[in-house]
mmCIF file of C-alpha atoms and ligand atoms in Angstrom:
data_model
loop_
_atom_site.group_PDB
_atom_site.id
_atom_site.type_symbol
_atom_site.label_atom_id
_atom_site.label_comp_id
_atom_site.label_asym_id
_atom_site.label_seq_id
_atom_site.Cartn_x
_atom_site.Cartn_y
_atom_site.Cartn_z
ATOM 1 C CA UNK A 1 -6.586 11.529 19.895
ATOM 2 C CA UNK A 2 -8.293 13.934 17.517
ATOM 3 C CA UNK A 3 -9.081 17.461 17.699
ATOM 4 C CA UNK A 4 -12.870 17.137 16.894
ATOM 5 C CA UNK A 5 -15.500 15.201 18.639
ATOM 6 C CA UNK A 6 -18.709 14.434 18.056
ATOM 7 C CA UNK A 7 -20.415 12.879 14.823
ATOM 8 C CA UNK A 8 -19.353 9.080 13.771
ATOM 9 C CA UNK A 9 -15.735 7.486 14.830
ATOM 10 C CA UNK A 10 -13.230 5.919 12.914
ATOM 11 C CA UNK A 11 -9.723 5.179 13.321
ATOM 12 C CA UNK A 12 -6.682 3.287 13.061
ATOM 13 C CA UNK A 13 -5.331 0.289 14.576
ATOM 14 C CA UNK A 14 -1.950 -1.064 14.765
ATOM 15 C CA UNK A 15 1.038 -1.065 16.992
ATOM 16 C CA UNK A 16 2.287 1.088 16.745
ATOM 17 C CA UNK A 17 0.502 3.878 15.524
ATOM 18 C CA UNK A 18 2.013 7.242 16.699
ATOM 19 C CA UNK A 19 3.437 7.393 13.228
ATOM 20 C CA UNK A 20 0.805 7.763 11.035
ATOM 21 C CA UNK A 21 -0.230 9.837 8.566
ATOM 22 C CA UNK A 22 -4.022 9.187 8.461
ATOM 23 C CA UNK A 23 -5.565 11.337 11.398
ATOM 24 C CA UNK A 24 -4.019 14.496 8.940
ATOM 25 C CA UNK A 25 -5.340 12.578 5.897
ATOM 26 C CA UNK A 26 -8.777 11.698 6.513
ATOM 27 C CA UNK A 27 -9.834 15.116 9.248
ATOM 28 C CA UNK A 28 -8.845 17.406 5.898
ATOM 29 C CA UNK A 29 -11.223 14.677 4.200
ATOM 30 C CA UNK A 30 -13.979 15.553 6.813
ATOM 31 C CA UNK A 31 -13.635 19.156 6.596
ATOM 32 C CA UNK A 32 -13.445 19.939 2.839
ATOM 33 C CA UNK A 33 -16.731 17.239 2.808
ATOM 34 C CA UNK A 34 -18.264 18.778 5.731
ATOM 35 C CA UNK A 35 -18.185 15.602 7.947
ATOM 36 C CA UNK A 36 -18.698 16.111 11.293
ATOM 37 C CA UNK A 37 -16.663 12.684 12.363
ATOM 38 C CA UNK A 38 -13.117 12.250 14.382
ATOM 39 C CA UNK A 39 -10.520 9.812 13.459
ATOM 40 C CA UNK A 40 -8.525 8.200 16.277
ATOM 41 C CA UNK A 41 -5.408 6.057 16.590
ATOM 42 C CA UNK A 42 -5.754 3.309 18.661
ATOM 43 C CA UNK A 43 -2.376 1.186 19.483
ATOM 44 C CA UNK A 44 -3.594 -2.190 20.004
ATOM 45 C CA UNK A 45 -0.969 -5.203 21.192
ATOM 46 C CA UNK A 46 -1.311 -8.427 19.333
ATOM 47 C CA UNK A 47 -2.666 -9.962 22.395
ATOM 48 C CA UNK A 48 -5.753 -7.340 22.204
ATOM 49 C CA UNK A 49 -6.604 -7.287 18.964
ATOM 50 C CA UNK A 50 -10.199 -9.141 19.445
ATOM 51 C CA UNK A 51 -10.892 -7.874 22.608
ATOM 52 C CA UNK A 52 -10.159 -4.190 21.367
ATOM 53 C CA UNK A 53 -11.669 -4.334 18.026
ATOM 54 C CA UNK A 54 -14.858 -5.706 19.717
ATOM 55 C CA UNK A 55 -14.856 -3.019 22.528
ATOM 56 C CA UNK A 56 -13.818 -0.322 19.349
ATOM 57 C CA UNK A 57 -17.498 -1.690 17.634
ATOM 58 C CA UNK A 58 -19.565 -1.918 20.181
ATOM 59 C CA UNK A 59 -19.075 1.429 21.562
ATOM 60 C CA UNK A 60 -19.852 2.670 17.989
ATOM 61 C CA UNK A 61 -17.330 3.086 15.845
ATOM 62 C CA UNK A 62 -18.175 2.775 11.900
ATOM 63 C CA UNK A 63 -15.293 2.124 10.348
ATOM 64 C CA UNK A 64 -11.468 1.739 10.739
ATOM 65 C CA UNK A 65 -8.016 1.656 9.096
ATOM 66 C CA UNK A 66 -5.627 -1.638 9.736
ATOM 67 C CA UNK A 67 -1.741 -1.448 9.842
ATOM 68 C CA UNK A 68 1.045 -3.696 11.157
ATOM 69 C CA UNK A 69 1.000 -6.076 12.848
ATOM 70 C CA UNK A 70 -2.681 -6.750 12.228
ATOM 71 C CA UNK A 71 -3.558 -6.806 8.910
ATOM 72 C CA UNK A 72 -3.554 -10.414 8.524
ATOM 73 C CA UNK A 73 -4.862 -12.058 12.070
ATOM 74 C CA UNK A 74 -7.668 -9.089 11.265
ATOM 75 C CA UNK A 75 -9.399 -11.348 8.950
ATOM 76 C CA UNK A 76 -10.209 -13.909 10.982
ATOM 77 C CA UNK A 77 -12.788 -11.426 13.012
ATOM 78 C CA UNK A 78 -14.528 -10.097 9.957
ATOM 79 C CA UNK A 79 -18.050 -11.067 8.792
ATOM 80 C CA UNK A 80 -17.108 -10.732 5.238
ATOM 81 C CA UNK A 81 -14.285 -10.023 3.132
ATOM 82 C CA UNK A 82 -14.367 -8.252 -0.073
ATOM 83 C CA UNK A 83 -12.588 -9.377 -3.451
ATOM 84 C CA UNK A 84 -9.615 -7.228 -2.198
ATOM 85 C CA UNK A 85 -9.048 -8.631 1.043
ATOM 86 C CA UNK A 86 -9.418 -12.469 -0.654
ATOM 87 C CA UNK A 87 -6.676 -11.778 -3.129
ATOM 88 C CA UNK A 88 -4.372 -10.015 -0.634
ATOM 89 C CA UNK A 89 -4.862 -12.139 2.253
ATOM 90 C CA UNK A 90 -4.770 -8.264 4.165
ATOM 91 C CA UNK A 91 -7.241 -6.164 5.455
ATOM 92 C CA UNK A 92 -6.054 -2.219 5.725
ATOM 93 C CA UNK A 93 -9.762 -1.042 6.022
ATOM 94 C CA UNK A 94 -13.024 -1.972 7.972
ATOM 95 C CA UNK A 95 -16.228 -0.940 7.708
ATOM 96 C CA UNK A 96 -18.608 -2.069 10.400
ATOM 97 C CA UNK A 97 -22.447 -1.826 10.238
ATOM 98 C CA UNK A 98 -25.143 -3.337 12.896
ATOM 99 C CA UNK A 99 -22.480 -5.789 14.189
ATOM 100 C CA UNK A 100 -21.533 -6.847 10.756
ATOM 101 C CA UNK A 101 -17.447 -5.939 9.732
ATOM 102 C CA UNK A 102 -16.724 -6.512 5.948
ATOM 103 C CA UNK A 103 -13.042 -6.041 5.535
ATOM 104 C CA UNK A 104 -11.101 -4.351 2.104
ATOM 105 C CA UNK A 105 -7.777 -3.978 1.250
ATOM 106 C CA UNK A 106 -7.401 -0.771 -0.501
ATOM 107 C CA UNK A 107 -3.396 -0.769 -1.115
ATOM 108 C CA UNK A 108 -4.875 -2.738 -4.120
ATOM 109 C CA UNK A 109 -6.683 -0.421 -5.675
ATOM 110 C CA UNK A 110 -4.821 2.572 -4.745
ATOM 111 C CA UNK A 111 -1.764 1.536 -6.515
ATOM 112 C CA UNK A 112 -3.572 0.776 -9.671
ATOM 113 C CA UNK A 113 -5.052 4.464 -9.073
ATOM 114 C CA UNK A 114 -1.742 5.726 -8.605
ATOM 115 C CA UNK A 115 -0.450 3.918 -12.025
ATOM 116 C CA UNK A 116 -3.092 5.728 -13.448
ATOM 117 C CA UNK A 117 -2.373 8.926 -12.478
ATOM 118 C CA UNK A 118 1.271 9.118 -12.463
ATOM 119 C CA UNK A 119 1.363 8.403 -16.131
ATOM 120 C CA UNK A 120 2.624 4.783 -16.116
ATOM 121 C CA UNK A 121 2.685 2.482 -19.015
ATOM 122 C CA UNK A 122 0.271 0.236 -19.505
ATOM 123 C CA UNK A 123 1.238 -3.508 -18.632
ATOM 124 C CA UNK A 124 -1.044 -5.293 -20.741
ATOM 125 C CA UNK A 125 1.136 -7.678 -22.702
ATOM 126 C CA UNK A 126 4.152 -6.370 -21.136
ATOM 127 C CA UNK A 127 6.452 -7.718 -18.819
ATOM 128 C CA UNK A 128 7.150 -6.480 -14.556
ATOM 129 C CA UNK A 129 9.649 -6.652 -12.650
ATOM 130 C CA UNK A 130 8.606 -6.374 -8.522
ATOM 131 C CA UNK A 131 11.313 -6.283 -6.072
ATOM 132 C CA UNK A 132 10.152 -7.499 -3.275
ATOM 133 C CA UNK A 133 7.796 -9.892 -1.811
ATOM 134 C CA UNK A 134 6.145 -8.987 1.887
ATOM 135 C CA UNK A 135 2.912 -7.562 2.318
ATOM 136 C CA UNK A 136 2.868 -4.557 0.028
ATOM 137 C CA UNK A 137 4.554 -6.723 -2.855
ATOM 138 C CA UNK A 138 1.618 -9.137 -2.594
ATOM 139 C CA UNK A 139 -0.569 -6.357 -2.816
ATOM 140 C CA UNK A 140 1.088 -5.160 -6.210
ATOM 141 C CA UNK A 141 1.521 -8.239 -7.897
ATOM 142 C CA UNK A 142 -3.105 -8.917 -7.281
ATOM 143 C CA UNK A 143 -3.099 -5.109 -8.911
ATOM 144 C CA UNK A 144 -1.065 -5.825 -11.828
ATOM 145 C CA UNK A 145 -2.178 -9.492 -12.805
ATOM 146 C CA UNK A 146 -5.428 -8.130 -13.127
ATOM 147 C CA UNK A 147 -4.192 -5.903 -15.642
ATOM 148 C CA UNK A 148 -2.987 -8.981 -18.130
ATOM 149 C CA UNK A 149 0.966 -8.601 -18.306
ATOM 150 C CA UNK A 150 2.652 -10.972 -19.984
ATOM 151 C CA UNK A 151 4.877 -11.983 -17.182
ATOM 152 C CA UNK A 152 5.932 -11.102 -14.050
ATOM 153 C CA UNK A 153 9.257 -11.234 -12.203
ATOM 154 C CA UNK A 154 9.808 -11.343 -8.879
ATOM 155 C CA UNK A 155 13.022 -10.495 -7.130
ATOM 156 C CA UNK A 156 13.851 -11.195 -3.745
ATOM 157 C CA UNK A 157 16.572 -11.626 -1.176
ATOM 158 C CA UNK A 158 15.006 -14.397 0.328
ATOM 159 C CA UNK A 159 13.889 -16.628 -3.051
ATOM 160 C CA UNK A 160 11.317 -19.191 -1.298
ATOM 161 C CA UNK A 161 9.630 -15.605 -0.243
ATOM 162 C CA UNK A 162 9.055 -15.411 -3.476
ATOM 163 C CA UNK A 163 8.218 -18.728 -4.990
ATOM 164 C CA UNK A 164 5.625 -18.640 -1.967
ATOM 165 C CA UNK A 165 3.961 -15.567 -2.805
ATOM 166 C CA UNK A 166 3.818 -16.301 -6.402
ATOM 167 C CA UNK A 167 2.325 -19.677 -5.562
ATOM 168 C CA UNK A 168 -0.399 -17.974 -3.536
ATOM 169 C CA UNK A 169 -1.047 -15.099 -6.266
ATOM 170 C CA UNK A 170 -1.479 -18.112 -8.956
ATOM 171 C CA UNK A 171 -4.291 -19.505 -7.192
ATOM 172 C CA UNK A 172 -6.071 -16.294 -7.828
ATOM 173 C CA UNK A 173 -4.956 -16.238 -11.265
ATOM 174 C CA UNK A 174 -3.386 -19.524 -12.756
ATOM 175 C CA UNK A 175 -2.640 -18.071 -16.182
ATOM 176 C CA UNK A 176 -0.454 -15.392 -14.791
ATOM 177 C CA UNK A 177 3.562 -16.282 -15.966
ATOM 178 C CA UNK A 178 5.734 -15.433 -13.230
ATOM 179 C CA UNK A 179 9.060 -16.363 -11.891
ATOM 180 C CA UNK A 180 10.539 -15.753 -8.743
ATOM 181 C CA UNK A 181 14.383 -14.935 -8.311
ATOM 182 C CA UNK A 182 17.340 -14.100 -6.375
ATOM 183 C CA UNK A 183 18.198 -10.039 -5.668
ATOM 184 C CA UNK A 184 21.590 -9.745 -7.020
ATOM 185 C CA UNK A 185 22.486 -6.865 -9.429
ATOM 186 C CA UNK A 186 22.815 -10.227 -12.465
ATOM 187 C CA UNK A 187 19.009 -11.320 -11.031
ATOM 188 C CA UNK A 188 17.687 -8.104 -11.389
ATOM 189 C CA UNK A 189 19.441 -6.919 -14.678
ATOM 190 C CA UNK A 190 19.113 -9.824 -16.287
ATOM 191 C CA UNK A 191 15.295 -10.109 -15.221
ATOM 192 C CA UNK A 192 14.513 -6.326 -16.321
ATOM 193 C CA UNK A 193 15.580 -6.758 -19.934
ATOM 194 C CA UNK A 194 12.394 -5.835 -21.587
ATOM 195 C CA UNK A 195 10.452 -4.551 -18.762
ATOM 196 C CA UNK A 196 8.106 -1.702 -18.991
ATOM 197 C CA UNK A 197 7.700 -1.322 -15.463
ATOM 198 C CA UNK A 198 9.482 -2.360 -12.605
ATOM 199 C CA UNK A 199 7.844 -1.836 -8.520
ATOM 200 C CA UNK A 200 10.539 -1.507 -5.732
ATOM 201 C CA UNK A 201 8.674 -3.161 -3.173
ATOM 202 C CA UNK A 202 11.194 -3.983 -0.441
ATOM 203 C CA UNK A 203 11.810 -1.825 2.682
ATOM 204 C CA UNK A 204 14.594 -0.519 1.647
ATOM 205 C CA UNK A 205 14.564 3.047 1.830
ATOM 206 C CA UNK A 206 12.730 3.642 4.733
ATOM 207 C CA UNK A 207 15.987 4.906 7.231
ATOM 208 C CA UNK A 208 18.886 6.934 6.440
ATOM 209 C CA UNK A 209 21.554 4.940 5.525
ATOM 210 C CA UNK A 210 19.875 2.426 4.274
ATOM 211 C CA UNK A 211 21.549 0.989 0.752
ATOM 212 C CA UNK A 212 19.910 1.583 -2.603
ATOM 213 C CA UNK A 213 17.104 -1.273 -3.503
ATOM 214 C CA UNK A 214 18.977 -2.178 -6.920
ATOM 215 C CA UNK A 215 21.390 0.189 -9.073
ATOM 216 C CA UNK A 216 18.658 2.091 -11.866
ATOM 217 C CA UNK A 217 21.127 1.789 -14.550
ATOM 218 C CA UNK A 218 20.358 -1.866 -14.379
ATOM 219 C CA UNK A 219 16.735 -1.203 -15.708
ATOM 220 C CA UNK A 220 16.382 -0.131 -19.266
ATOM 221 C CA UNK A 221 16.001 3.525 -20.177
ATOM 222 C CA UNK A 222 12.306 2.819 -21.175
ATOM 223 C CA UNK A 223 11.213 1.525 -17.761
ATOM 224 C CA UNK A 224 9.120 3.144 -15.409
ATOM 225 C CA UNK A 225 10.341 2.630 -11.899
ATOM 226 C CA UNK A 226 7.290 2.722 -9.151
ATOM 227 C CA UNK A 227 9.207 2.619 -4.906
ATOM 228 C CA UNK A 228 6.017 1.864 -3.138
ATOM 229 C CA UNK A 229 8.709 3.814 -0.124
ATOM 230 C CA UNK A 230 7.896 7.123 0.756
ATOM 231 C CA UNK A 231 9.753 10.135 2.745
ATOM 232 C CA UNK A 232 9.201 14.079 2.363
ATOM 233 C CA UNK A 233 12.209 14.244 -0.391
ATOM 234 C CA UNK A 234 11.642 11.593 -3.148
ATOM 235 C CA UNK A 235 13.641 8.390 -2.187
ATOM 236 C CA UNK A 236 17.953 7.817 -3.156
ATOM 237 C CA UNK A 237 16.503 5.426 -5.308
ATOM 238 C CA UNK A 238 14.034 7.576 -6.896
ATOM 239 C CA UNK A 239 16.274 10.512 -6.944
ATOM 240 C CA UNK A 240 19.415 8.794 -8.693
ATOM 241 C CA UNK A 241 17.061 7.138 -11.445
ATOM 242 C CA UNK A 242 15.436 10.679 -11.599
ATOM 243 C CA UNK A 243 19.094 12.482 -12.491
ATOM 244 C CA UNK A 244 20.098 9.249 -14.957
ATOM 245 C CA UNK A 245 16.942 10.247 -16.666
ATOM 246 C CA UNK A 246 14.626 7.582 -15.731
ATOM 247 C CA UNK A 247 11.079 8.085 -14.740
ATOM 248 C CA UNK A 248 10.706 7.175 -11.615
ATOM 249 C CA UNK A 249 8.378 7.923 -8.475
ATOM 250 C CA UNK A 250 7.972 7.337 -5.099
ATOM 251 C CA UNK A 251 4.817 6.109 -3.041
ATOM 252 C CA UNK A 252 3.090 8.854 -1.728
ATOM 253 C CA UNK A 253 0.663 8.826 -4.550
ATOM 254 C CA UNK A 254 -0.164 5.651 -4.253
ATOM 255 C CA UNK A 255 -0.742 6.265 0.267
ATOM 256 C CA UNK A 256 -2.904 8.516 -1.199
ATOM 257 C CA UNK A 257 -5.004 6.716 -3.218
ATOM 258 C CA UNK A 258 -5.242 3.659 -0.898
ATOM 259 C CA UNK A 259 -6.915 6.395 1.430
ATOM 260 C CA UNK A 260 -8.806 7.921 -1.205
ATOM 261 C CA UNK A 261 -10.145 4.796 -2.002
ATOM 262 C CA UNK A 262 -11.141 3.722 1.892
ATOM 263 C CA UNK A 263 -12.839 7.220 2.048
ATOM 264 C CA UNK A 264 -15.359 6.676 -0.559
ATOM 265 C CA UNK A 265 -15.656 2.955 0.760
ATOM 266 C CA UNK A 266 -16.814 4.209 4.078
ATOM 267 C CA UNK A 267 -19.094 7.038 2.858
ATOM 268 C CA UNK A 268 -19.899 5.978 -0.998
ATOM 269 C CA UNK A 269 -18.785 9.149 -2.749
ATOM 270 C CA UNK A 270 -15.929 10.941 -4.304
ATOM 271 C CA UNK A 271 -12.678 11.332 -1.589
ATOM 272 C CA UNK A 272 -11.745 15.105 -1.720
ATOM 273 C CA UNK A 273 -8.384 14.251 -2.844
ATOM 274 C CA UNK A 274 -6.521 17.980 -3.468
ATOM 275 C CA UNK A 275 -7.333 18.230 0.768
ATOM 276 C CA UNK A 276 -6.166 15.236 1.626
ATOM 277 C CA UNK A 277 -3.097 15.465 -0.546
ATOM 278 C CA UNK A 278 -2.282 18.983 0.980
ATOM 279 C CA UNK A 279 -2.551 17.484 3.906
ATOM 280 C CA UNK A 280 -0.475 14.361 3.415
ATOM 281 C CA UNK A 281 2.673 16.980 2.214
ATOM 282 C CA UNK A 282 2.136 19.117 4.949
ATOM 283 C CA UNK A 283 2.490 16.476 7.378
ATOM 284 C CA UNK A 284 5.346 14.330 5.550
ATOM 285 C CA UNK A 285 7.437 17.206 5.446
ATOM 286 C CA UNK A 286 6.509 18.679 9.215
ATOM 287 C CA UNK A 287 8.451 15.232 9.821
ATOM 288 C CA UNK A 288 11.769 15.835 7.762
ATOM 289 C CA UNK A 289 12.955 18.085 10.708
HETATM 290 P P1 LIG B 1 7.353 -6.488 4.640
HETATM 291 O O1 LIG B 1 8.103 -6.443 5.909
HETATM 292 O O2 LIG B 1 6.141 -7.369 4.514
HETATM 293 O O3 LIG B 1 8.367 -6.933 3.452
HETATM 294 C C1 LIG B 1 9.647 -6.372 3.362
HETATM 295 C C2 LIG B 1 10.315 -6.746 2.043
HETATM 296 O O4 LIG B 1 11.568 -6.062 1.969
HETATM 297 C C3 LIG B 1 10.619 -8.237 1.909
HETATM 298 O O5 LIG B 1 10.547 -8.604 0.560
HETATM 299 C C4 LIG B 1 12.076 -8.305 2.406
HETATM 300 O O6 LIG B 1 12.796 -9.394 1.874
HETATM 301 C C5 LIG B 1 12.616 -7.016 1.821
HETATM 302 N N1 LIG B 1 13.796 -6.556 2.530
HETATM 303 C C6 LIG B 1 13.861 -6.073 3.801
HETATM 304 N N2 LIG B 1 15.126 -5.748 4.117
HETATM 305 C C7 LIG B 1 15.889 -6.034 3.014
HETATM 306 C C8 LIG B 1 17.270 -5.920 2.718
HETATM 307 N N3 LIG B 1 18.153 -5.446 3.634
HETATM 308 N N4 LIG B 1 17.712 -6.308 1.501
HETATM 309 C C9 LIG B 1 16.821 -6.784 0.573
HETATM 310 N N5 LIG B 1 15.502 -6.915 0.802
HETATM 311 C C10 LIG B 1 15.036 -6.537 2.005
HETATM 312 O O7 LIG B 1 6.997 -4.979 4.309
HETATM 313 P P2 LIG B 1 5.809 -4.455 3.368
HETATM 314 O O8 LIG B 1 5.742 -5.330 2.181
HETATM 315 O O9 LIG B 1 4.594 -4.260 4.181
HETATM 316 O O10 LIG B 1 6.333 -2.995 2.974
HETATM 317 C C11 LIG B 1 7.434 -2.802 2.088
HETATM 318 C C12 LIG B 1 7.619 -1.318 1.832
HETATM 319 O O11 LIG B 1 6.524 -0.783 1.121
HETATM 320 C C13 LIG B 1 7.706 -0.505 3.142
HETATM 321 O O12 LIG B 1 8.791 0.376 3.021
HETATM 322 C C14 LIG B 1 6.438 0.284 3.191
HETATM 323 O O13 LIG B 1 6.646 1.559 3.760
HETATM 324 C C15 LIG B 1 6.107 0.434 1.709
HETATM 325 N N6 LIG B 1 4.641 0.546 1.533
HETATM 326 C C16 LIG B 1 4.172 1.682 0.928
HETATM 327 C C17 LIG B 1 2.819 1.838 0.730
HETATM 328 C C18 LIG B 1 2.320 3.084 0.072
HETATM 329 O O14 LIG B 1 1.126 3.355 0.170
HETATM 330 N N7 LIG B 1 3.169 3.826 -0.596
HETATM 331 C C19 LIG B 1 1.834 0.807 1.139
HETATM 332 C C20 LIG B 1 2.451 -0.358 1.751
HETATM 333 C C21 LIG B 1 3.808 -0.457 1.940
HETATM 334 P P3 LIG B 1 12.825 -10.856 2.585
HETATM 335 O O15 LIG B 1 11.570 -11.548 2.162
HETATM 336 O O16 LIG B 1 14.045 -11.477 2.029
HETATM 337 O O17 LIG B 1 12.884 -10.607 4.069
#
């Protein structure tokens, strides 16, 4: 539970949630604005998800994040859905005004944000690679079709993952030219050739020991490689492009963003982002111990 009480409620729900980062996030977001608001977690099981999110509105709260496992069965209890939720099939943020929940997805956004600011080159006319194709990869492949590339690849270990999220992204935008392929170091080499940017979307990453997404050398020097995975210390993948002399980041710019973006959804201004990054850091790395 948070600290402060009093003011309006919002919060996260998920199962679990004991993990996450938002309650730091979005309280530094309150304070530097001056909000007088608390943000909760609230571990919902599958089998409470209505029930909960129902009790969670009608005892007043405005608006709320969404994480695994609900941000799909989530949109069946909104009101509305915004253009974001519609291309991602997800909803990661609610917003919930006299009985009336409108659901976003602001991973969408926030990555194309996070493009922006880390310096990325720009994929109009250009071709993508994505490894990957859950969730977040869906998420990245509505951000970057909207941005014209010429084509983009998808590579994943299972390949009818693939074919079926391209499928569903090409109803959304059926002049996009994709493929989808397998995730062996040929696939992906072969399928970088003449990318500008290339998005490690897959899990991999995420625990110790866990082997590297792809090789970097297998991407041309020119390409800028994006790992959606995050950890205190940039990730093995991120560090061994980084020392081949690659650029290369990791995805706490873009968990930024998706928050900075959910902030000004929920109270239509500016998100105090130097706060909430300070306050991302302090808590990734009060982990790392
Ligand atoms: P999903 O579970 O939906 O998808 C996982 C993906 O990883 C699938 O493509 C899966 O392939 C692939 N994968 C898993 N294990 C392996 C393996 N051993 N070898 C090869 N591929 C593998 O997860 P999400 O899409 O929701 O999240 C993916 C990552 O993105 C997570 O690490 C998450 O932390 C990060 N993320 C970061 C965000 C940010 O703000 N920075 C936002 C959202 C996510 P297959 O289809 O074959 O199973």
């Amino acid at each position: 539970m948070s600290a402060k009480t009093g003011g309006d409620r919002y919060g996260l729900i998920g199962y679990p949630v004991s993990h996450s980062l938002s309650p730091a996030i979005f309280e530094a977001a309150f304070e530097a604005m001056g909000i007088l608001a608390s943000y909760d977690l609230f571990p919902l099981p599958p089998q409470r998800l209505a029930s909960g999110l129902s009790e969670l509105i009608q005892g007043g709260v405005r608006g709320l994040n969404v994480t695994v496992p609900h941000k799909t069965s989530v949109i069946s209890l909104m009101n509305v859905l915004d253009e974001s939720a519609r291309l991602t099939g997800a909803v990661n943020t609610v917003v919930s005004v006299e009985d009336r929940q409108t659901g976003f997805n602001t991973d969408l956004g926030g990555f194309a944000d996070s493009l922006d600011a880390l310096g990325a080159p720009d994929v109009r006319g250009e071709k993508i690679l994505v490894l990957g194709a859950g969730g977040a990869a869906r998420a990245i492949l509505a951000s970057l079709a909207r941005r014209g590339p010429s084509r983009i690849l998808v590579a994943n270990r299972n390949m009818e993952n693939a074919r079926n999220l391209l499928l569903s992204i090409k109803g959304f935008f059926p002049d996009l030219k994709s493929d989808a392929l397998g995730f062996g170091p040929e696939d992906i080499q072969t399928a970088a050739e003449g990318a500008v940017l290339c998005v490690q979307a897959t899990s991999l990453g995420l625990k110790p020991g866990d082997p590297l997404p792809a090789e970097p050398s297998l991407f041309p020097r020119a390409c800028f490689l994006f790992d959606l995975v995050y950890g205190p210390e940039n990730t093995p993948f991120v560090r061994k492009a980084l020392d081949l002399g690659y650029q290369a980041v990791d995805g706490k710019e873009m968990l930024l963003r998706q928050a900075a973006r959910t902030f000004s959804i929920w109270f239509g201004r500016e998100a105090p982002l130097e706060a909430m990054r300070q306050a991302m850091n302090r808590k990734v790395f009060s982990r790392s111990g």
